[in-house]
CSV table of C-alpha atoms in Angstrom, one decimal:
chain,number,residue,atom,x,y,z
A,1,MET,CA,13.2,-18.8,5.5
A,2,SER,CA,9.5,-19.1,4.5
A,3,ALA,CA,8.2,-16.5,2.1
A,4,ILE,CA,5.0,-16.3,4.2
A,5,GLY,CA,6.6,-15.7,7.5
A,6,HIS,CA,5.5,-17.6,10.6
A,7,GLN,CA,3.9,-20.5,8.7
A,8,LYS,CA,4.6,-23.0,11.4
A,9,ASP,CA,2.6,-20.9,13.9
A,10,TYR,CA,-0.5,-20.7,11.7
A,11,ALA,CA,-3.6,-22.7,12.3
A,12,THR,CA,-3.8,-26.3,11.0
A,13,PRO,CA,-6.7,-27.1,8.6
A,14,ASP,CA,-8.8,-28.4,11.5
A,15,GLN,CA,-8.1,-25.2,13.5
A,16,ARG,CA,-9.0,-23.1,10.4
A,17,ALA,CA,-12.3,-25.0,10.2
A,18,ASP,CA,-12.9,-24.1,13.9
A,19,ALA,CA,-12.2,-20.5,13.1
A,20,ILE,CA,-14.6,-20.5,10.2
A,21,GLU,CA,-17.3,-21.9,12.4
A,22,ALA,CA,-16.7,-19.2,14.9
A,23,LEU,CA,-16.9,-16.6,12.2
A,24,LYS,CA,-20.2,-18.1,11.0
A,25,GLN,CA,-21.6,-17.8,14.5
A,26,ARG,CA,-20.7,-14.1,14.4
A,27,PHE,CA,-21.4,-13.2,10.8
A,28,GLY,CA,-24.0,-15.7,9.7
A,29,PRO,CA,-24.6,-15.5,5.9
A,30,HIS,CA,-21.9,-13.0,5.5
A,31,VAL,CA,-19.4,-15.9,5.6
A,32,GLU,CA,-19.0,-17.8,2.3
A,33,THR,CA,-16.9,-20.9,1.7
A,34,GLY,CA,-18.0,-22.0,-1.8
A,35,THR,CA,-15.2,-22.8,-4.3
A,36,GLY,CA,-16.3,-20.2,-6.8
A,37,ILE,CA,-16.4,-17.3,-4.3
A,38,ARG,CA,-13.0,-18.3,-2.8
A,39,ARG,CA,-11.4,-18.4,-6.3
A,40,GLN,CA,-12.8,-15.0,-7.0
A,41,HIS,CA,-11.0,-13.7,-4.0
A,42,ALA,CA,-7.6,-15.0,-5.1
A,43,ASN,CA,-5.2,-13.5,-7.5
A,44,THR,CA,-6.3,-13.7,-11.2
A,45,LEU,CA,-4.8,-10.8,-13.1
A,46,THR,CA,-1.1,-11.8,-13.2
A,47,TRP,CA,1.4,-14.6,-13.7
A,48,ILE,CA,1.4,-15.5,-10.0
A,49,ALA,CA,-0.6,-18.7,-9.2
A,50,SER,CA,-3.9,-18.2,-7.5
A,51,GLU,CA,-4.0,-19.2,-3.8
A,52,PRO,CA,-7.6,-19.1,-2.6
A,53,PRO,CA,-8.6,-18.4,1.0
A,54,ASP,CA,-10.5,-20.9,3.2
A,55,ALA,CA,-13.4,-18.6,3.5
A,56,VAL,CA,-14.6,-15.1,2.6
A,57,VAL,CA,-16.1,-12.7,5.2
A,58,PHE,CA,-18.1,-9.7,3.9
A,59,ALA,CA,-17.7,-6.8,6.4
A,60,THR,CA,-20.2,-4.0,6.6
A,61,SER,CA,-18.6,-1.9,9.3
A,62,THR,CA,-15.4,-1.1,11.2
A,63,GLU,CA,-16.8,-3.2,14.1
A,64,ASP,CA,-17.2,-6.1,11.7
A,65,VAL,CA,-13.6,-5.8,10.7
A,66,ARG,CA,-12.5,-5.6,14.3
A,67,ASP,CA,-14.5,-8.8,15.2
A,68,ALA,CA,-13.1,-10.7,12.2
A,69,VAL,CA,-9.6,-9.7,13.0
A,70,VAL,CA,-10.0,-10.7,16.7
A,71,LEU,CA,-11.5,-14.1,15.9
A,72,ALA,CA,-8.8,-14.7,13.3
A,73,GLY,CA,-6.0,-13.8,15.8
A,74,ARG,CA,-7.5,-16.0,18.4
A,75,HIS,CA,-7.2,-19.0,16.0
A,76,HIS,CA,-3.9,-17.9,14.4
A,77,VAL,CA,-5.6,-17.7,11.1
A,78,PRO,CA,-4.4,-15.1,8.4
A,79,ILE,CA,-6.6,-12.2,7.4
A,80,ILE,CA,-6.3,-10.9,3.8
A,81,PRO,CA,-8.1,-7.6,3.1
A,82,PHE,CA,-9.9,-7.5,-0.2
A,83,GLY,CA,-11.2,-4.5,-2.2
A,84,ALA,CA,-11.8,-4.8,-5.9
A,85,GLY,CA,-9.1,-7.5,-6.3
A,86,THR,CA,-6.9,-6.1,-9.1
A,87,SER,CA,-3.9,-7.6,-7.3
A,88,LEU,CA,-1.2,-7.2,-10.0
A,89,GLU,CA,1.5,-8.5,-7.7
A,90,GLY,CA,-0.5,-11.2,-5.8
A,91,HIS,CA,-1.6,-9.0,-3.0
A,92,VAL,CA,-4.9,-10.9,-2.3
A,93,ASN,CA,-3.5,-14.4,-2.4
A,94,ALA,CA,-3.7,-16.6,0.7
A,95,PRO,CA,-0.4,-18.6,0.7
A,96,ALA,CA,-1.0,-19.8,4.2
A,97,GLY,CA,-4.8,-20.2,3.8
A,98,GLY,CA,-7.0,-18.0,6.0
A,99,ILE,CA,-9.8,-15.5,5.6
A,100,SER,CA,-10.4,-13.0,2.8
A,101,LEU,CA,-12.0,-10.0,4.4
A,102,ASP,CA,-14.0,-8.4,1.7
A,103,LEU,CA,-14.7,-4.6,2.3
A,104,SER,CA,-16.7,-3.9,-0.8
A,105,ARG,CA,-20.0,-3.7,1.1
A,106,MET,CA,-18.5,-0.9,3.3
A,107,ASP,CA,-19.5,1.6,0.6
A,108,ARG,CA,-20.9,4.6,2.4
A,109,ILE,CA,-19.8,8.2,1.8
A,110,LEU,CA,-20.0,9.5,5.3
A,111,SER,CA,-19.3,13.2,5.0
A,112,VAL,CA,-18.4,15.8,2.4
A,113,TYR,CA,-16.9,19.0,3.7
A,114,ASP,CA,-17.1,21.2,0.6
A,115,GLN,CA,-15.7,24.3,2.3
A,116,ASP,CA,-12.7,22.3,3.5
A,117,LEU,CA,-12.3,20.4,0.2
A,118,ASP,CA,-12.3,17.0,1.8
A,119,CYS,CA,-14.6,14.0,2.5
A,120,VAL,CA,-14.8,10.9,4.7
A,121,VAL,CA,-15.6,7.6,3.0
A,122,GLU,CA,-15.6,3.9,3.9
A,123,ALA,CA,-13.0,1.7,2.4
A,124,GLY,CA,-15.3,0.0,-0.1
A,125,VAL,CA,-16.4,3.2,-1.9
A,126,THR,CA,-15.1,3.3,-5.4
A,127,ARG,CA,-13.6,6.3,-7.1
A,128,GLY,CA,-16.4,6.3,-9.7
A,129,GLN,CA,-19.0,6.3,-6.9
A,130,LEU,CA,-17.4,9.1,-5.1
A,131,ASN,CA,-17.0,11.3,-8.2
A,132,ARG,CA,-20.7,10.7,-9.2
A,133,HIS,CA,-21.7,11.8,-5.7
A,134,LEU,CA,-19.5,14.9,-6.0
A,135,ARG,CA,-20.7,15.9,-9.4
A,136,ASP,CA,-23.1,18.6,-8.3
A,137,THR,CA,-20.7,20.1,-5.7
A,138,GLY,CA,-18.2,21.4,-8.2
A,139,LEU,CA,-15.6,19.1,-6.6
A,140,PHE,CA,-13.9,15.9,-7.6
A,141,PHE,CA,-11.3,13.3,-6.5
A,142,PRO,CA,-8.5,13.1,-9.1
A,143,VAL,CA,-6.5,10.0,-8.3
A,144,ASP,CA,-7.2,7.8,-11.3
A,145,PRO,CA,-5.6,4.3,-11.4
A,146,GLY,CA,-7.4,3.5,-14.7
A,147,THR,CA,-10.8,2.2,-13.6
A,148,GLU,CA,-13.8,3.7,-11.8
A,149,GLU,CA,-14.3,0.4,-10.0
A,150,ALA,CA,-11.1,0.7,-7.9
A,151,THR,CA,-12.0,0.9,-4.2
A,152,LEU,CA,-10.5,3.8,-2.3
A,153,GLY,CA,-9.4,1.6,0.5
A,154,GLY,CA,-7.5,-0.6,-1.9
A,155,MET,CA,-6.1,2.4,-3.6
A,156,ALA,CA,-4.7,3.6,-0.2
A,157,ALA,CA,-3.4,0.2,0.7
A,158,THR,CA,-1.3,0.0,-2.5
A,159,ARG,CA,-0.4,3.8,-2.6
A,160,ALA,CA,-2.1,4.0,-6.0
A,161,SER,CA,-1.5,6.8,-8.4
A,162,GLY,CA,-2.4,6.8,-12.1
A,163,THR,CA,-2.9,9.2,-15.0
A,164,CYS,CA,-3.5,12.4,-13.0
A,165,ALA,CA,-0.6,12.1,-10.6
A,166,VAL,CA,1.6,14.5,-12.4
A,167,ARG,CA,-0.7,17.4,-11.4
A,168,TYR,CA,-2.7,16.1,-8.3
A,169,GLY,CA,-0.3,13.6,-6.7
A,170,THR,CA,-0.8,10.0,-5.6
A,171,MET,CA,-2.8,8.5,-2.8
A,172,ARG,CA,0.1,9.4,-0.5
A,173,GLU,CA,-0.6,13.1,-1.0
A,174,ASN,CA,-4.4,12.8,-1.0
A,175,VAL,CA,-5.2,10.8,2.1
A,176,LEU,CA,-5.5,13.1,5.1
A,177,ASN,CA,-6.2,10.4,7.7
A,178,LEU,CA,-7.3,6.8,8.1
A,179,THR,CA,-9.4,4.7,10.4
A,180,ALA,CA,-7.8,1.2,10.7
A,181,VAL,CA,-8.2,-2.0,12.6
A,182,MET,CA,-4.8,-3.2,13.9
A,183,ALA,CA,-3.8,-6.8,14.4
A,184,ASP,CA,-4.8,-6.9,18.0
A,185,GLY,CA,-8.3,-5.6,17.2
A,186,SER,CA,-7.8,-2.1,18.3
A,187,ILE,CA,-9.4,0.7,16.2
A,188,ILE,CA,-7.2,3.7,15.5
A,189,LYS,CA,-7.7,7.0,13.8
A,190,THR,CA,-4.3,8.2,12.4
A,191,ALA,CA,-4.9,12.0,12.4
A,192,GLN,CA,-7.5,14.8,12.4
A,193,ARG,CA,-8.7,16.7,9.3
A,194,ALA,CA,-6.2,19.6,9.6
A,195,ARG,CA,-4.2,20.0,6.4
A,196,LYS,CA,-0.9,20.0,8.4
A,197,SER,CA,0.2,18.7,11.8
A,198,SER,CA,3.4,18.1,13.6
A,199,ALA,CA,1.7,16.1,16.3
A,200,GLY,CA,3.3,12.7,16.7
A,201,TYR,CA,4.3,9.9,14.3
A,202,ASP,CA,2.8,10.0,10.8
A,203,LEU,CA,0.7,6.8,11.1
A,204,THR,CA,-1.3,7.8,8.0
A,205,HIS,CA,1.6,7.5,5.7
A,206,LEU,CA,2.8,4.4,7.4
A,207,LEU,CA,-0.4,2.6,6.6
A,208,VAL,CA,-0.8,4.1,3.1
A,209,GLY,CA,1.0,1.6,0.9
A,210,SER,CA,1.3,-1.1,3.5
A,211,GLU,CA,-0.9,-3.5,1.5
A,212,GLY,CA,-2.9,-4.7,4.5
A,213,THR,CA,0.2,-6.0,6.3
A,214,LEU,CA,0.1,-3.6,9.2
A,215,GLY,CA,-3.6,-2.8,9.6
A,216,VAL,CA,-6.9,-3.0,7.8
A,217,ILE,CA,-8.1,0.4,6.5
A,218,THR,CA,-11.8,0.9,7.0
A,219,GLU,CA,-12.4,4.7,6.6
A,220,LEU,CA,-10.4,7.4,4.8
A,221,THR,CA,-10.5,11.2,4.8
A,222,LEU,CA,-9.6,12.3,1.3
A,223,ARG,CA,-8.5,15.6,-0.3
A,224,LEU,CA,-10.9,17.0,-2.9
A,225,TYR,CA,-10.3,19.6,-5.7
A,226,GLY,CA,-12.4,22.1,-7.6
A,227,GLN,CA,-13.4,20.9,-11.1
A,228,PRO,CA,-11.4,22.9,-13.6
A,229,GLU,CA,-13.1,25.5,-15.8
A,230,SER,CA,-11.4,24.1,-18.9
A,231,ILE,CA,-10.1,20.7,-19.9
A,232,ARG,CA,-8.3,20.1,-23.2
A,233,ALA,CA,-6.9,16.8,-24.4
A,234,ALA,CA,-4.4,16.3,-27.2
A,235,VAL,CA,-2.4,13.6,-29.0
A,236,ALA,CA,1.2,14.0,-30.1
A,237,PRO,CA,2.8,11.2,-32.1
A,238,PHE,CA,6.6,11.2,-32.3
A,239,ALA,CA,9.2,9.7,-34.6
A,240,THR,CA,11.0,8.1,-31.6
A,241,LEU,CA,10.4,7.0,-28.0
A,242,ASP,CA,13.4,9.2,-27.1
A,243,GLY,CA,11.8,12.3,-28.5
A,244,ALA,CA,8.6,11.6,-26.6
A,245,CYS,CA,10.4,11.1,-23.3
A,246,ASN,CA,12.6,14.2,-23.8
A,247,ALA,CA,9.5,16.3,-24.6
A,248,THR,CA,8.0,15.1,-21.4
A,249,MET,CA,11.1,16.0,-19.3
A,250,GLU,CA,11.3,19.5,-20.8
A,251,ALA,CA,7.5,20.1,-20.2
A,252,ILE,CA,7.9,19.1,-16.5
A,253,GLN,CA,11.0,21.3,-16.1
A,254,LEU,CA,9.2,24.3,-17.6
A,255,GLY,CA,6.3,23.8,-15.1
A,256,LEU,CA,3.6,23.4,-17.7
A,257,GLY,CA,0.2,22.8,-16.1
A,258,LEU,CA,-0.2,19.2,-17.4
A,259,ALA,CA,-2.9,17.1,-15.7
A,260,ARG,CA,-2.0,14.0,-17.7
A,261,ILE,CA,0.9,13.0,-19.9
A,262,GLU,CA,0.8,9.4,-21.0
A,263,LEU,CA,3.3,7.6,-23.2
A,264,LEU,CA,2.3,4.7,-25.5
A,265,ASP,CA,4.8,3.0,-27.7
A,266,ALA,CA,4.0,1.9,-31.3
A,267,LEU,CA,3.0,-1.6,-30.3
A,268,GLN,CA,0.6,-0.3,-27.7
A,269,ILE,CA,-0.9,2.2,-30.2
A,270,ARG,CA,-1.5,-0.7,-32.6
A,271,ALA,CA,-3.3,-2.7,-29.9
A,272,ILE,CA,-5.6,0.2,-28.9
A,273,ASN,CA,-6.3,1.1,-32.5
A,274,LEU,CA,-7.7,-2.4,-33.0
A,275,HIS,CA,-9.5,-2.4,-29.6
A,276,ALA,CA,-11.0,1.1,-29.6
A,277,LYS,CA,-11.4,1.5,-33.4
A,278,LEU,CA,-9.1,4.5,-33.5
A,279,GLU,CA,-6.9,5.5,-36.4
A,280,LEU,CA,-3.8,6.8,-34.6
A,281,ALA,CA,-0.4,6.8,-36.2
A,282,GLU,CA,1.4,3.6,-35.0
A,283,THR,CA,4.4,5.5,-33.6
A,284,PRO,CA,5.4,6.4,-30.0
A,285,THR,CA,2.7,8.8,-28.8
A,286,LEU,CA,1.9,11.1,-26.0
A,287,PHE,CA,-1.7,11.4,-24.7
A,288,LEU,CA,-2.1,14.8,-23.0
A,289,GLU,CA,-4.6,16.7,-20.9
A,290,PHE,CA,-4.5,20.3,-19.6
A,291,HIS,CA,-6.6,21.7,-16.7
A,292,GLY,CA,-7.2,25.3,-15.8
A,293,THR,CA,-9.0,28.4,-17.1
A,294,GLU,CA,-9.9,28.7,-20.8
A,295,ALA,CA,-7.0,31.1,-21.3
A,296,ALA,CA,-4.5,29.0,-19.4
A,297,THR,CA,-5.3,25.8,-21.2
A,298,ARG,CA,-5.2,27.4,-24.6
A,299,GLU,CA,-1.7,28.8,-23.8
A,300,GLN,CA,-0.5,25.5,-22.4
A,301,VAL,CA,-1.6,23.6,-25.5
A,302,ALA,CA,0.2,26.1,-27.7
A,303,VAL,CA,3.4,26.0,-25.7
A,304,PHE,CA,3.4,22.2,-25.6
A,305,GLU,CA,2.8,21.9,-29.3
A,306,ASP,CA,5.9,24.0,-30.0
A,307,LEU,CA,7.9,22.0,-27.5
A,308,ALA,CA,6.7,18.7,-28.9
A,309,ARG,CA,7.5,19.6,-32.5
A,310,SER,CA,11.1,20.6,-31.4
A,311,HIS,CA,11.5,17.0,-30.1
A,312,GLY,CA,10.3,15.3,-33.3
A,313,ALA,CA,6.5,15.3,-32.9
A,314,THR,CA,5.1,14.5,-36.4
A,315,SER,CA,1.7,16.1,-35.7
A,316,PHE,CA,-0.3,17.6,-32.8
A,317,GLU,CA,-4.1,17.1,-32.6
A,318,VAL,CA,-6.4,18.7,-29.9
A,319,ALA,CA,-9.6,16.8,-29.2
A,320,SER,CA,-12.4,18.7,-30.7
A,321,SER,CA,-15.2,17.6,-28.3
A,322,GLU,CA,-15.8,16.1,-24.9
A,323,GLU,CA,-16.8,12.9,-26.6
A,324,ASP,CA,-13.4,12.6,-28.3
A,325,ARG,CA,-11.6,13.4,-25.1
A,326,ARG,CA,-13.5,10.6,-23.2
A,327,ARG,CA,-12.9,8.2,-26.1
A,328,LEU,CA,-9.2,8.9,-26.0
A,329,TRP,CA,-8.9,8.2,-22.3
A,330,LYS,CA,-11.1,5.2,-22.4
A,331,ALA,CA,-8.8,3.7,-24.9
A,332,ARG,CA,-5.8,4.5,-22.7
A,333,HIS,CA,-7.4,2.9,-19.6
A,334,GLU,CA,-8.2,-0.2,-21.6
A,335,ALA,CA,-4.6,-0.8,-22.7
A,336,LEU,CA,-4.3,-4.1,-20.9
A,337,TRP,CA,-7.5,-5.4,-22.4
A,338,ALA,CA,-6.5,-4.1,-25.8
A,339,CYS,CA,-3.3,-6.2,-25.6
A,340,ARG,CA,-5.2,-9.3,-24.6
A,341,GLU,CA,-7.4,-8.8,-27.6
A,342,ALA,CA,-4.5,-8.1,-29.9
A,343,TRP,CA,-2.7,-11.3,-28.8
A,344,PRO,CA,-5.5,-13.8,-28.2
A,345,GLY,CA,-4.4,-16.9,-26.3
A,346,ARG,CA,-1.7,-15.0,-24.4
A,347,VAL,CA,-1.7,-13.6,-20.9
A,348,SER,CA,0.0,-10.5,-19.7
A,349,PHE,CA,2.9,-10.2,-17.3
A,350,VAL,CA,2.5,-6.6,-16.2
A,351,THR,CA,5.3,-4.8,-14.4
A,352,ASP,CA,6.0,-1.2,-13.6
A,353,VAL,CA,9.0,0.9,-12.4
A,354,CYS,CA,9.5,4.6,-11.7
A,355,VAL,CA,12.7,6.6,-12.2
A,356,PRO,CA,13.7,10.3,-11.8
A,357,ILE,CA,12.4,12.2,-14.7
A,358,SER,CA,16.0,13.0,-15.9
A,359,ARG,CA,16.6,9.3,-16.4
A,360,LEU,CA,13.3,8.5,-18.1
A,361,ALA,CA,14.5,8.6,-21.7
A,362,GLU,CA,17.6,6.5,-20.8
A,363,CYS,CA,15.5,3.9,-18.9
A,364,VAL,CA,12.9,3.6,-21.6
A,365,ALA,CA,15.6,3.3,-24.3
A,366,GLU,CA,17.4,0.5,-22.5
A,367,THR,CA,14.1,-1.3,-21.8
A,368,GLU,CA,13.2,-1.0,-25.5
A,369,ALA,CA,16.5,-2.6,-26.4
A,370,ASP,CA,16.1,-5.3,-23.9
A,371,ILE,CA,12.7,-6.2,-25.3
A,372,ALA,CA,14.1,-6.4,-28.8
A,373,GLU,CA,17.2,-8.4,-27.9
A,374,ASN,CA,15.1,-11.0,-26.1
A,375,GLY,CA,12.4,-11.3,-28.8
A,376,LEU,CA,9.6,-10.3,-26.4
A,377,THR,CA,6.2,-9.0,-27.3
A,378,ALA,CA,6.0,-6.2,-24.7
A,379,PRO,CA,4.2,-2.9,-25.2
A,380,ILE,CA,5.3,0.0,-23.1
A,381,VAL,CA,2.8,2.5,-21.6
A,382,GLY,CA,3.2,4.9,-18.7
A,383,HIS,CA,2.4,7.9,-16.6
A,384,VAL,CA,5.7,9.4,-17.7
A,385,GLY,CA,5.1,12.9,-16.2
A,386,ASP,CA,6.5,11.4,-12.9
A,387,GLY,CA,8.9,8.9,-14.5
A,388,ASN,CA,6.6,5.9,-14.1
A,389,PHE,CA,6.0,3.4,-16.9
A,390,HIS,CA,4.6,-0.1,-17.4
A,391,VAL,CA,5.6,-3.0,-19.6
A,392,LEU,CA,3.0,-5.6,-20.6
A,393,VAL,CA,4.9,-8.8,-21.5
A,394,MET,CA,2.5,-11.0,-23.6
A,395,PHE,CA,3.3,-14.7,-23.2
A,396,ASP,CA,1.9,-18.2,-23.6
A,397,ALA,CA,0.9,-19.3,-20.1
A,398,ASP,CA,1.5,-23.0,-21.1
A,399,ASN,CA,5.1,-22.3,-22.2
A,400,SER,CA,7.3,-22.3,-19.1
A,401,SER,CA,10.3,-20.9,-21.1
A,402,GLU,CA,8.2,-17.8,-22.0
A,403,LEU,CA,7.2,-17.3,-18.4
A,404,LYS,CA,10.8,-17.6,-17.3
A,405,ALA,CA,11.9,-15.1,-20.0
A,406,ALA,CA,9.2,-12.6,-18.8
A,407,LYS,CA,10.3,-13.0,-15.2
A,408,SER,CA,13.9,-12.4,-16.1
A,409,PHE,CA,13.0,-9.3,-18.1
A,410,ALA,CA,10.9,-7.9,-15.2
A,411,ASN,CA,13.9,-8.5,-12.8
A,412,ARG,CA,16.3,-6.8,-15.1
A,413,LEU,CA,13.9,-3.8,-15.5
A,414,ALA,CA,13.5,-3.5,-11.7
A,415,HIS,CA,17.3,-3.5,-11.2
A,416,ARG,CA,17.8,-1.1,-14.0
A,417,ALA,CA,15.4,1.4,-12.4
A,418,ILE,CA,17.0,1.0,-9.0
A,419,ALA,CA,20.4,1.6,-10.5
A,420,MET,CA,19.1,4.9,-11.9
A,421,GLY,CA,17.9,6.1,-8.5
A,422,GLY,CA,14.3,4.8,-9.1
A,423,THR,CA,12.1,2.2,-7.6
A,424,CYS,CA,11.0,-1.4,-8.5
A,425,THR,CA,7.4,-0.3,-8.5
A,426,GLY,CA,5.8,3.1,-8.9
A,427,GLU,CA,2.2,2.1,-8.2
A,428,HIS,CA,1.5,-1.6,-8.5
A,429,GLY,CA,3.0,-2.4,-5.1
A,430,VAL,CA,5.2,-5.2,-3.8
A,431,GLY,CA,2.8,-8.0,-2.9
A,432,GLN,CA,4.4,-11.4,-3.5
A,433,GLY,CA,5.9,-10.6,-6.9
A,434,LYS,CA,8.5,-8.0,-5.9
A,435,MET,CA,9.7,-9.1,-2.5
A,436,ASP,CA,13.2,-10.0,-3.7
A,437,VAL,CA,13.8,-6.7,-5.6
A,438,LEU,CA,12.4,-4.7,-2.7
A,439,GLU,CA,15.4,-6.0,-0.7
A,440,ALA,CA,17.8,-4.9,-3.4
A,441,GLU,CA,16.1,-1.5,-3.4
A,442,HIS,CA,16.0,-0.8,0.3
A,443,GLY,CA,19.0,-2.8,1.7
A,444,ALA,CA,19.4,-2.5,5.4
A,445,ALA,CA,16.0,-0.6,5.7
A,446,ILE,CA,14.3,-4.0,5.2
A,447,ALA,CA,15.3,-4.9,8.7
A,448,THR,CA,13.4,-1.8,10.0
A,449,MET,CA,10.4,-2.8,8.0
A,450,ARG,CA,10.5,-6.2,9.5
A,451,THR,CA,10.7,-4.7,13.0
A,452,LEU,CA,7.6,-2.6,12.3
A,453,LYS,CA,5.7,-5.6,11.0
A,454,GLN,CA,6.6,-7.7,14.0
A,455,ALA,CA,5.8,-4.9,16.5
A,456,LEU,CA,2.4,-4.2,15.0
A,457,ASP,CA,1.5,-7.8,14.0
A,458,PRO,CA,3.4,-10.1,16.3
A,459,LEU,CA,1.3,-13.2,15.2
A,460,GLY,CA,1.9,-12.4,11.5
A,461,ILE,CA,-1.8,-12.8,10.6
A,462,LEU,CA,-2.2,-9.6,8.5
A,463,ASN,CA,-1.8,-10.5,4.8
A,464,PRO,CA,1.3,-12.7,5.4
A,465,GLY,CA,3.8,-13.3,2.6
A,466,LYS,CA,3.6,-9.8,1.2
A,467,ILE,CA,6.2,-7.0,1.2
A,468,VAL,CA,8.7,-8.5,3.7
A,469,ARG,CA,9.7,-12.0,4.7
A,470,LEU,CA,9.8,-12.6,8.5
């Protein structure tokens, strides 16, 4: 069975050339076929080999997306939606060739309904762009995957979350409806703006997290939030990873109003100290943030400090200024780049899992032991307030045995999480990299996923070779 599905039914190279010519007639200079631009639109941030498309089409409207999908379908050419291209699991690769459909120029903020606390944006709008636009309204969009340059369409397609999910939820909770182009070229809107509805199937949440395999997201209605009166950040180093994880679990069970709670192990702290010129103790550490009123955040900080010290926190420091708070979170968001700087000449095999919060300490402890037993260089960092953590395995890309060891580790980690009632990926998505473990996680439900894919995309042209094999 092919990993990319109906490969035998896809266009030949000559037929793909005909399709590109038809696209050029429709889109003119918005079609590019240069080697450099095609490579930029293939996977570059992971161990998975890059597989460039045959051409890149830059869409500027939902109608452009529709026309591109129709032309691609007519020629049996795959369409691979493209946002900012992070693609940690090979989501933007083109294993059967085809067209990369770049939505980054669809960057209009269409409406802000401040009284309703929601907005409508095109798929290419970035989270940073949206929050800059909202700055004077007293509102903000909280889902923070670690970069301001992430496109909101891509975030929805991968069901992204990030550092603020413990308080505000993931993209699953914050997308109210979508406009999408389906494989046959039809344009659908999945719901209205009402905050709840029992009218029909939940197509919004079917498409959120579908990675462009069921439809191409072109517009989103997003939930907004009032900017908190008070924001306080803190750092709590611990004697052990177990202590940090148990403090996290108790804080969540007590219902403390944490907005962010991030775990960094000693190796990750060492890397960000070098990268960000910080002087943090090189021990397992929690980065924390509290949102609310002045009185509420002051109380939350005090309660968490007592709790943390009871679990072995060796100190507890509250950021004294907004500049210090921003510097702290900038360092956290640049964890990957810090690792690449700390281990020059190595690349990162980044993987993530998520487990029930009650199993977090156990899962992290077993993972820490696995890393040590196999002699890996693999910092741990995670959004542990919802049981999600990442491991960044640093390896020599020219050493096949090191890559094999990293793959084996990631497979063990995924199965460990699944055995604990968790998932093989909390936020990176499935893409090409986790198709096998997805089957282990979902079992017979994979057949239902295939049925959905075949019903909505009978030609298999929408981002083939991702999530499920056909």
